[in-house]
PDB file of C-alpha atoms in Angstrom:
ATOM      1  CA  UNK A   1       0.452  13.395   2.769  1.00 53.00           C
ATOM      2  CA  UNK A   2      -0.708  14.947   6.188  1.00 61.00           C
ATOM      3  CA  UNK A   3       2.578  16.843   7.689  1.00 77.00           C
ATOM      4  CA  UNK A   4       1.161  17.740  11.207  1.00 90.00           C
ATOM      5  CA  UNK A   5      -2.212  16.854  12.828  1.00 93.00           C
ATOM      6  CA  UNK A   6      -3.625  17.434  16.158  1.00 95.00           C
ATOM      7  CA  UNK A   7      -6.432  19.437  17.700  1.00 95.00           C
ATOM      8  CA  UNK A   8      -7.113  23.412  17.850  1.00 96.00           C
ATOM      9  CA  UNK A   9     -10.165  25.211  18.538  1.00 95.00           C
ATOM     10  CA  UNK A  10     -11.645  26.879  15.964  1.00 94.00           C
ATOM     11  CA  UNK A  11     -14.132  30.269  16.021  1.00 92.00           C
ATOM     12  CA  UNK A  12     -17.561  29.596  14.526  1.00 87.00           C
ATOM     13  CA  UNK A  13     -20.082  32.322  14.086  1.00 79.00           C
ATOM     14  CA  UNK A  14     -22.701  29.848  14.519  1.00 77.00           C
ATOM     15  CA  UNK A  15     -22.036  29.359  18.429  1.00 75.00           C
ATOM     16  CA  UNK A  16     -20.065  32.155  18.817  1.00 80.00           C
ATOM     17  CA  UNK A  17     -17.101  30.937  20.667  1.00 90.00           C
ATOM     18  CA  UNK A  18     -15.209  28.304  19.958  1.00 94.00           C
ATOM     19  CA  UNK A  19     -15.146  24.630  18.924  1.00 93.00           C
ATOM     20  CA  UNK A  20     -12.988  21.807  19.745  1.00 94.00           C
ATOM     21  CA  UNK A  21     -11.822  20.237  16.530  1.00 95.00           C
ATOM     22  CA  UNK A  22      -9.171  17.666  15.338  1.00 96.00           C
ATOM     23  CA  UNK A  23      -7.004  19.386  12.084  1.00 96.00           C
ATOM     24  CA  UNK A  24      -4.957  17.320   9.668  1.00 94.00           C
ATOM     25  CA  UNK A  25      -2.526  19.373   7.322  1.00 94.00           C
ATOM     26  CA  UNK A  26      -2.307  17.796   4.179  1.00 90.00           C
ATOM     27  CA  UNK A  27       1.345  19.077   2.117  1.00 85.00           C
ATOM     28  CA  UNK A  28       0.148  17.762  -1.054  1.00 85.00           C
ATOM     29  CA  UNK A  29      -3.334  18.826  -1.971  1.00 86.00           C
ATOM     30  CA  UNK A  30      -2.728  22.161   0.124  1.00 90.00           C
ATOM     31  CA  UNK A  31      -5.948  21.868   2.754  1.00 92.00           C
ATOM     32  CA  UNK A  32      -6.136  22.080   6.530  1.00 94.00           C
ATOM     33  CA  UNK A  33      -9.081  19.960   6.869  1.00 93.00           C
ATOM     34  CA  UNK A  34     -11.050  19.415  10.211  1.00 94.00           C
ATOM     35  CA  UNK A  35     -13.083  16.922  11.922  1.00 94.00           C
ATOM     36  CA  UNK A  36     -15.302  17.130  15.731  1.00 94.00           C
ATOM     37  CA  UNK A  37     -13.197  13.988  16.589  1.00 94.00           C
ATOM     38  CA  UNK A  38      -9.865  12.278  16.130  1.00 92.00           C
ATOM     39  CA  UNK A  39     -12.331   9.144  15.940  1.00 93.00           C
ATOM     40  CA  UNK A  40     -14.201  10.758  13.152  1.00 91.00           C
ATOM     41  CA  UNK A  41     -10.755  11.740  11.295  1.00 90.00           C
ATOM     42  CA  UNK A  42      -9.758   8.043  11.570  1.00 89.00           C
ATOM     43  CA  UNK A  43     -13.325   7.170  10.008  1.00 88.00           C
ATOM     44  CA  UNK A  44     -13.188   9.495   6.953  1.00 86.00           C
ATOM     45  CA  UNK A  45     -15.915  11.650   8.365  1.00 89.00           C
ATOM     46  CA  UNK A  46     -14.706  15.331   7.628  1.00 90.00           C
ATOM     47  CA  UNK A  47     -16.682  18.674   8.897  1.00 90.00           C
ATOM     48  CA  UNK A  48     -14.363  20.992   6.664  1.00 90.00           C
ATOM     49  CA  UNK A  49     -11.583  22.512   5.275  1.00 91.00           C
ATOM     50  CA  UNK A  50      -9.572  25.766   4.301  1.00 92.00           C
ATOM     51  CA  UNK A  51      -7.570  26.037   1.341  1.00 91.00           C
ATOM     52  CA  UNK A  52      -4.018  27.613   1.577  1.00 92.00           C
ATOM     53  CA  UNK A  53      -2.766  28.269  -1.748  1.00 89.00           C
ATOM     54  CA  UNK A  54      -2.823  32.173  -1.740  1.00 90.00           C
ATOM     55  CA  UNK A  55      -3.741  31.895   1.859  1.00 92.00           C
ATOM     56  CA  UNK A  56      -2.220  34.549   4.462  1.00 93.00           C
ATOM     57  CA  UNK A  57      -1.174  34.073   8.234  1.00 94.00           C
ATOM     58  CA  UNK A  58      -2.063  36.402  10.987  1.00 93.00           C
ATOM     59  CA  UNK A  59      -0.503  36.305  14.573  1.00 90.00           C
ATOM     60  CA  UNK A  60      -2.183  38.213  17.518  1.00 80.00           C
ATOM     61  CA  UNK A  61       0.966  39.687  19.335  1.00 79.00           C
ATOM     62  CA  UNK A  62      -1.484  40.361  22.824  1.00 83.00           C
ATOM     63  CA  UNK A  63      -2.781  36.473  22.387  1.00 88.00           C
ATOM     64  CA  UNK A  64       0.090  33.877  22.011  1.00 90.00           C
ATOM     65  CA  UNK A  65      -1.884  30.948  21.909  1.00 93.00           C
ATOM     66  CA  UNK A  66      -4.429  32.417  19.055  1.00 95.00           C
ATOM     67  CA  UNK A  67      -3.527  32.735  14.939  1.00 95.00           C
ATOM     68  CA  UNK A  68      -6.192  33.497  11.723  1.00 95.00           C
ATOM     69  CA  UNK A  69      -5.988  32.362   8.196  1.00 94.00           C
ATOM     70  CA  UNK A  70      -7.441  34.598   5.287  1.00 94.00           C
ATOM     71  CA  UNK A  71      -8.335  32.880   2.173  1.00 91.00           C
ATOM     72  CA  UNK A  72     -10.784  34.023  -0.569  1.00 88.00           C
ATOM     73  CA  UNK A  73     -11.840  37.131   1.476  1.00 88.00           C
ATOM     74  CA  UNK A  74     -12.844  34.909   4.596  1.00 92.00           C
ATOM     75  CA  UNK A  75     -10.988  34.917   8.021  1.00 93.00           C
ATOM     76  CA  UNK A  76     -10.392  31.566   9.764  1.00 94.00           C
ATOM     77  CA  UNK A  77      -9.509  32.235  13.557  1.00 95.00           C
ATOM     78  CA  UNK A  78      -8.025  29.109  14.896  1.00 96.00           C
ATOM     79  CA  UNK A  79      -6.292  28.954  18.907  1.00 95.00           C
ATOM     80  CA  UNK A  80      -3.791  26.342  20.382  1.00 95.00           C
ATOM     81  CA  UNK A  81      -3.537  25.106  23.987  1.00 94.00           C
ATOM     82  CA  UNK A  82       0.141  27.298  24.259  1.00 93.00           C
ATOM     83  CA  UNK A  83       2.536  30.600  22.219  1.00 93.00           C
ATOM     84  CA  UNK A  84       4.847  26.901  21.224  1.00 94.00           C
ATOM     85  CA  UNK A  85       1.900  24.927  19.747  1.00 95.00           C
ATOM     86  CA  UNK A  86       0.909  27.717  17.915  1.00 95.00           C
ATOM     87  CA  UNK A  87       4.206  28.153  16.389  1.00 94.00           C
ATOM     88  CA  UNK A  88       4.494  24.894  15.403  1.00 95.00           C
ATOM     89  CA  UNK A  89       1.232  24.884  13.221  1.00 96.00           C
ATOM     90  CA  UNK A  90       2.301  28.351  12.063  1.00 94.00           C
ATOM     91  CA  UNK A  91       5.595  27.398  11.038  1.00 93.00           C
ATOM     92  CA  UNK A  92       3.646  24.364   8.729  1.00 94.00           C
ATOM     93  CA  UNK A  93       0.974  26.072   7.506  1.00 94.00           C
ATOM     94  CA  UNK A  94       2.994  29.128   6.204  1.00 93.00           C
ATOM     95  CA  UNK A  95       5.683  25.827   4.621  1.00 91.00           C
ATOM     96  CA  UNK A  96       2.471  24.478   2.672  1.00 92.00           C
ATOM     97  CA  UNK A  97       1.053  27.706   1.684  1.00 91.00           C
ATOM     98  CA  UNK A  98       4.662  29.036  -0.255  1.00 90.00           C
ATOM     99  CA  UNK A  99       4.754  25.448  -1.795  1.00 86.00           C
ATOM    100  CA  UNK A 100       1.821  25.915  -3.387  1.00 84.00           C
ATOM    101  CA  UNK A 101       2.642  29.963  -3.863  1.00 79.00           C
ATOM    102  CA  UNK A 102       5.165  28.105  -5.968  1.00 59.00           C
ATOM    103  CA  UNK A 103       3.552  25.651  -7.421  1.00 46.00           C
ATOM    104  CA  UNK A 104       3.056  27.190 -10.817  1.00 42.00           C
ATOM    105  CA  UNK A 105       6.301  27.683 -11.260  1.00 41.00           C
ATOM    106  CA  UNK A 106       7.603  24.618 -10.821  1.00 42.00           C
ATOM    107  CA  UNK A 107       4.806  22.506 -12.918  1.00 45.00           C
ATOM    108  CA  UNK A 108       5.934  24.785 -15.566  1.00 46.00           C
ATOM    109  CA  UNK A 109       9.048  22.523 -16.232  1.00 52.00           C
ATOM    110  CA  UNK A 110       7.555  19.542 -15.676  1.00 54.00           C
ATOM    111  CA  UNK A 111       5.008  17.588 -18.362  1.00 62.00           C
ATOM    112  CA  UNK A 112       1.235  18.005 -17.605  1.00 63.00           C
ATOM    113  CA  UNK A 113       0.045  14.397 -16.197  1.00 70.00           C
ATOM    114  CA  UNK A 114      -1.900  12.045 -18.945  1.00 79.00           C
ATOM    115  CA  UNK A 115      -4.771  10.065 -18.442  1.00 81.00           C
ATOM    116  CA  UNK A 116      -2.732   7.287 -19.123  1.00 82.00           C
ATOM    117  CA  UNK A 117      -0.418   8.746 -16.082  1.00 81.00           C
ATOM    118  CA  UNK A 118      -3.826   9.092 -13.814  1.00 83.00           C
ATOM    119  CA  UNK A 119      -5.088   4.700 -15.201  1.00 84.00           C
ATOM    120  CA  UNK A 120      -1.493   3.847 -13.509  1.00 83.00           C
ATOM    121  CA  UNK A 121      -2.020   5.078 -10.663  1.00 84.00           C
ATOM    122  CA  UNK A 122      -5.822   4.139  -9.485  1.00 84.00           C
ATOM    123  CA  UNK A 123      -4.071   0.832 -10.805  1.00 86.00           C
ATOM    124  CA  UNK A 124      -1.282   0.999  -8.734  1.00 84.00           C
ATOM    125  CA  UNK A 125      -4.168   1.995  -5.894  1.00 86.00           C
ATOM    126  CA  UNK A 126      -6.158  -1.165  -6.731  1.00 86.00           C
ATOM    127  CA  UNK A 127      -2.830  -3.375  -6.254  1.00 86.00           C
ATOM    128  CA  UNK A 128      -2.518  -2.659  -3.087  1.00 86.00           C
ATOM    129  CA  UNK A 129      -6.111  -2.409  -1.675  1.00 89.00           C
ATOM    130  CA  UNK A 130      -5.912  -6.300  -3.235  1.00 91.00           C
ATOM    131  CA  UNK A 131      -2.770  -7.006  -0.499  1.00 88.00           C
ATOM    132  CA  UNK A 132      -4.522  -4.966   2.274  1.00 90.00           C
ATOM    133  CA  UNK A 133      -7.794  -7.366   0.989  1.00 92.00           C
ATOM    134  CA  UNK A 134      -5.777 -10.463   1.219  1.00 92.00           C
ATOM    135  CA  UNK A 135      -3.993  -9.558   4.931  1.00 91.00           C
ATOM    136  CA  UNK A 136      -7.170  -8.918   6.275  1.00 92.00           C
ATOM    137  CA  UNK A 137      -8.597 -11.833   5.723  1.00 93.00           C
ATOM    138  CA  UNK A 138      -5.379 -13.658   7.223  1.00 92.00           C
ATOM    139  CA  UNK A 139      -5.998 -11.641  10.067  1.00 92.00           C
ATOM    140  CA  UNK A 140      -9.837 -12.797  10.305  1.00 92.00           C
ATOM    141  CA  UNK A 141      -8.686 -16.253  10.106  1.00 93.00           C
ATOM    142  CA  UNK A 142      -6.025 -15.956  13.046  1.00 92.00           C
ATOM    143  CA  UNK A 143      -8.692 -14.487  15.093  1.00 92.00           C
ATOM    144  CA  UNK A 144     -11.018 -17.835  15.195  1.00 92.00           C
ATOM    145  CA  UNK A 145      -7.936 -19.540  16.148  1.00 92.00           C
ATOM    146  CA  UNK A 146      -6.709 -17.464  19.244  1.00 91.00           C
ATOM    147  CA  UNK A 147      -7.704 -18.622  22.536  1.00 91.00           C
ATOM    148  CA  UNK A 148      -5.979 -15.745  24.470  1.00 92.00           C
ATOM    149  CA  UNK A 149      -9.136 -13.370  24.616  1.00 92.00           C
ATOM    150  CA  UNK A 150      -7.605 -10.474  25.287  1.00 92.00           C
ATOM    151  CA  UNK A 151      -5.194 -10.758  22.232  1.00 91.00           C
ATOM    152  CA  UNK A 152      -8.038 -11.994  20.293  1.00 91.00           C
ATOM    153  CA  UNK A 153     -10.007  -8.408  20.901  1.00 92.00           C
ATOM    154  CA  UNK A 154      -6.561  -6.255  20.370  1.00 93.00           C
ATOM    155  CA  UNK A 155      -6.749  -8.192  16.767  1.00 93.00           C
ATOM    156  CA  UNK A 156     -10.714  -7.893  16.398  1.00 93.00           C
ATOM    157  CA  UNK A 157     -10.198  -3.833  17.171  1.00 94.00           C
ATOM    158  CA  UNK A 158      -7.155  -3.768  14.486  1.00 94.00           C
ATOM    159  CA  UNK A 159      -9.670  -6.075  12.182  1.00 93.00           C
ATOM    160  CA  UNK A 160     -12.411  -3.461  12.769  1.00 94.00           C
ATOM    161  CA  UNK A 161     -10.214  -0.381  11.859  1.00 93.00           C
ATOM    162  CA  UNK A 162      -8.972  -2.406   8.784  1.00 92.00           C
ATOM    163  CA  UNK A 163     -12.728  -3.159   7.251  1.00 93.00           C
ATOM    164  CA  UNK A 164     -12.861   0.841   7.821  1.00 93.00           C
ATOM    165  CA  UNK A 165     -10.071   1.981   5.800  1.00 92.00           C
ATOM    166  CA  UNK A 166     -10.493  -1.126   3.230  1.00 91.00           C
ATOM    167  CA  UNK A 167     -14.172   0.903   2.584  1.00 91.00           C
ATOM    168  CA  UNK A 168     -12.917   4.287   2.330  1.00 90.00           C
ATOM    169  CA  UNK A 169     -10.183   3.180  -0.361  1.00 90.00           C
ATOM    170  CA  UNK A 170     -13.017   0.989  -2.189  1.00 90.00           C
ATOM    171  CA  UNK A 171     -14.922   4.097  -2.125  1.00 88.00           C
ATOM    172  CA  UNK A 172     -11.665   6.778  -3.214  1.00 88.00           C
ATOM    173  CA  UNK A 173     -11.156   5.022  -6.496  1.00 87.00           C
ATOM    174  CA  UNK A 174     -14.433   4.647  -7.236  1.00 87.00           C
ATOM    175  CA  UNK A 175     -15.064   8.603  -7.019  1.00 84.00           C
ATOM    176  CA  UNK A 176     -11.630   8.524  -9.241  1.00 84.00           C
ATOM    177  CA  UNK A 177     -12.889   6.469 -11.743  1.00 83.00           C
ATOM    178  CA  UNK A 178     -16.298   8.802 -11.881  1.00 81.00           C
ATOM    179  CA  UNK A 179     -14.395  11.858 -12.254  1.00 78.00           C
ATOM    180  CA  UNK A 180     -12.254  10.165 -14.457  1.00 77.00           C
ATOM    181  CA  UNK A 181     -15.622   9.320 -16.868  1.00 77.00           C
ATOM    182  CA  UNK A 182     -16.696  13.199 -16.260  1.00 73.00           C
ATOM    183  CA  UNK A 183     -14.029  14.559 -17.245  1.00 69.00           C
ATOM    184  CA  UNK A 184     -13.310  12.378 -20.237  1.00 66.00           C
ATOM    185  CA  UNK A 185     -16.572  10.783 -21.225  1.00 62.00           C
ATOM    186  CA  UNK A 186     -17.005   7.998 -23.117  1.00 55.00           C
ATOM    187  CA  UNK A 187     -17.693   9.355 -26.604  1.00 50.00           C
ATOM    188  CA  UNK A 188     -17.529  12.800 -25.573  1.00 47.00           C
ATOM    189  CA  UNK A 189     -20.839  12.641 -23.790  1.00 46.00           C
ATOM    190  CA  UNK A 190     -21.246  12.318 -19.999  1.00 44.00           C
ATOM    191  CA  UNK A 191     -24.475  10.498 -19.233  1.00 45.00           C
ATOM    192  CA  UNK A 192     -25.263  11.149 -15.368  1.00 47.00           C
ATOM    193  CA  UNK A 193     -26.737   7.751 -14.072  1.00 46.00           C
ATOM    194  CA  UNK A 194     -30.198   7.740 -13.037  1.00 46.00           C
ATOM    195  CA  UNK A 195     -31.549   7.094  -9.285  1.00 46.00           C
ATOM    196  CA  UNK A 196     -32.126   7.795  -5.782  1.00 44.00           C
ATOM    197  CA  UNK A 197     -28.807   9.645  -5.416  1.00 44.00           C
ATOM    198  CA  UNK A 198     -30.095  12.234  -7.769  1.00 42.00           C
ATOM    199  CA  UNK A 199     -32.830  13.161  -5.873  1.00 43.00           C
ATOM    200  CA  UNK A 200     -32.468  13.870  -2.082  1.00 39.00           C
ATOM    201  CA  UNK A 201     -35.425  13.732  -0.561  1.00 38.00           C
ATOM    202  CA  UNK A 202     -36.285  16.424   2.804  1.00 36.00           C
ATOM    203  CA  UNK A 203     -35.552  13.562   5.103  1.00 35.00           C
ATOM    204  CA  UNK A 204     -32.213  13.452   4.061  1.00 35.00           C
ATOM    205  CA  UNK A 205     -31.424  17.292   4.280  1.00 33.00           C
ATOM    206  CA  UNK A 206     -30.122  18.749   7.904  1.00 37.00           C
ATOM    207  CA  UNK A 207     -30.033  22.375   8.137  1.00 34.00           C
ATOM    208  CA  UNK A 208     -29.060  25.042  11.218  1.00 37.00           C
ATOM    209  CA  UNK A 209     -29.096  28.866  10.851  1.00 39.00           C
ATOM    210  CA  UNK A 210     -25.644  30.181   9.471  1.00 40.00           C
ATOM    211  CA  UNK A 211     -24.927  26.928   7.795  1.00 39.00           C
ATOM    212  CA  UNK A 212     -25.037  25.074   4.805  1.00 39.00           C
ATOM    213  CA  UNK A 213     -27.014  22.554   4.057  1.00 38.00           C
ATOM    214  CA  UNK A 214     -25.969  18.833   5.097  1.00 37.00           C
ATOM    215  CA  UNK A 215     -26.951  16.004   3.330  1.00 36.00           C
ATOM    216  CA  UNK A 216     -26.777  12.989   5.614  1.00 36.00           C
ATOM    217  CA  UNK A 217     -23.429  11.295   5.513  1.00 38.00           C
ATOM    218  CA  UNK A 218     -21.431  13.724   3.442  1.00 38.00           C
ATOM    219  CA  UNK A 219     -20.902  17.317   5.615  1.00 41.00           C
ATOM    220  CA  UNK A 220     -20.458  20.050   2.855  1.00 41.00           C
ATOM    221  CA  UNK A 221     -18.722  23.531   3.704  1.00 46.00           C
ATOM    222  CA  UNK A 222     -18.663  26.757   1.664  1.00 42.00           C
ATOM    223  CA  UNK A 223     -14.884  27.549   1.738  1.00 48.00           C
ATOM    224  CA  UNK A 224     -14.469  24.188  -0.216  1.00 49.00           C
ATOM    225  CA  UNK A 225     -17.557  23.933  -2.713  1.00 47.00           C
ATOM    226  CA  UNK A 226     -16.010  26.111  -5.455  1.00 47.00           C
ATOM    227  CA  UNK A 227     -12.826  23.495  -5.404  1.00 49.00           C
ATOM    228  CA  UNK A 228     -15.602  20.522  -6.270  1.00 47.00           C
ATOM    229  CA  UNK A 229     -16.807  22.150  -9.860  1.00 47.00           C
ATOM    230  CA  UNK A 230     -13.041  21.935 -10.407  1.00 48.00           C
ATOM    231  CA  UNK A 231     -12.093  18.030  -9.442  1.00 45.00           C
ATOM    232  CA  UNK A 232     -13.761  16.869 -12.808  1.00 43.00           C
ATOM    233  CA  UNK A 233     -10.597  18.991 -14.530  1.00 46.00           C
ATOM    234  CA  UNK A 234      -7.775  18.534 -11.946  1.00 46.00           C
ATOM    235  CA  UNK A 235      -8.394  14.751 -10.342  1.00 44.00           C
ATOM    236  CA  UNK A 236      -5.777  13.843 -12.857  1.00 46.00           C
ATOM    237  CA  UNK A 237      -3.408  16.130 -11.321  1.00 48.00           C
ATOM    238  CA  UNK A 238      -3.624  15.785  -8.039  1.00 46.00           C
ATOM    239  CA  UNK A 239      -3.718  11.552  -7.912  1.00 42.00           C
ATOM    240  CA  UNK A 240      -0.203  11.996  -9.009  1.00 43.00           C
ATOM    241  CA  UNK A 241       0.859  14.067  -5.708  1.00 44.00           C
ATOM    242  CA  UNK A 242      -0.689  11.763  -3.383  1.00 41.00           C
ATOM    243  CA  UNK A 243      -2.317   8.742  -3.038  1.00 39.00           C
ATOM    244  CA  UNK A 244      -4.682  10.108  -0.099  1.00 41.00           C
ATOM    245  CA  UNK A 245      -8.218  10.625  -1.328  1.00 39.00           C
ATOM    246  CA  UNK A 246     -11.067  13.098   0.831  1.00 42.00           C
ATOM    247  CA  UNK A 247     -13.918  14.272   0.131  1.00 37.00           C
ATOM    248  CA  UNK A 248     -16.735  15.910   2.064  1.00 40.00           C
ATOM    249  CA  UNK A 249     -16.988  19.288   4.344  1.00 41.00           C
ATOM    250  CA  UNK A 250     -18.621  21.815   6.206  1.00 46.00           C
ATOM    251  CA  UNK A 251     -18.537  24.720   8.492  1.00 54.00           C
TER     252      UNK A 251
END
């Protein structure tokens, strides 16, 4: 569940200065991820993310508009447009990161999630990607019927965005269901399907000094890599606080 988006600029050593970038806080699975664009955001296309469990705050009391987060022995240096702005993202980020701080504790008293927990809910997820399915196509209907062209393209742009997210949840569960089969293989052995997505050819590959490697269409980022060897064990976990799926990031 994202508790506060908007846009910052963030330091990159790459271009040494800084980057306009649109953030999205997400409360549940404790990341601040970031996109180049709001448009991107709304498309699924993320360029990274910091994780704030254990995270730290820093405020620069000569700068009011600038603030850094340390993670895993790496700095993030971030700036808003004003001293209240920054406050404001301060105030949330430093709310998410003692929730997680706290996390432990509290899962402690509560039972560990089942598979049978994690089935319900991609199930639950399929349900209503069905009604989303079944209102869209209403919609595409109305839209050959409307003779009032300028409410005819509001609905074509609301159609468009619609197809959009109706892919991206298509695509969430299906990652779900292949961690799912990772984790818990059928028969206790994991076969890793063969083809092209094995295999990424140099074409594919995008590269620039100072950062890592791209493959076309999914932007990885170092801060988040070491969380991917771990979704096989927790995607169980974390479907269960929120019914957002992301993947994807970079520097």
């Amino acid at each position: 569940m994202a508790v506060m988006e908007g846009s910052l600029s963030k330091w990159t050593n790459v271009m040494k200065g800084w980057q306009y970038r649109w953030f999205v806080l997400d409360d549940n699975s404790g990341l601040l991820s970031y996109y180049t664009s709001k448009e991107k955001m709304m498309r699924g296309v993320r360029r990274g993310c910091v994780r704030l469990k254990g995270a730290v705050i820093g405020i620069d009391d000569e700068d009011d508009s600038t603030f850094t987060v340390t993670v895993d022995h790496k700095t993030f240096h971030f700036q808003a447009r004003d001293a209240e702005e920054r406050q404001k993202w301060v105030h949330a980020l430093e709310e998410t990161i003692i929730r997680h701080g706290s996390r432990t504790r509290w899962d402690s008293h509560h039972p560990s999630p089942t598979i049978k927990d994690f089935d319900n809910k991609v199930s639950e997820a399929d349900a209503y990607l069905q009604l989303m399915i079944e209102q869209t196509k209403k919609l595409e209907e109305r839209i050959t019927t409307m003779t009032d062209q300028d409410e005819k393209a509001k609905c074509q742009l609301i159609l468009e965005h619609a197809n959009v997210m109706l892919d991206n949840i298509k695509h969430s569960i299906v990652l779900l269901q292949i961690a799912k089969n990772t984790a818990h293989p059928v028969n206790g052995i994991y076969h890793q399907r063969p083809g092209p997505s094995n295999n990424v050819s140099s074409q594919e590959i995008v590269s620039a000094p100072g950062e890592a490697v791209v493959q076309q269409g999914i932007e990885l980022g170092s801060e988040c890599l070491e969380n991917a060897r771990r979704l096989s064990r927790t995607i169980g976990e974390s479907i269960l606080h929120s019914t957002e799926c992301c993947v994807h990031v970079s520097d």
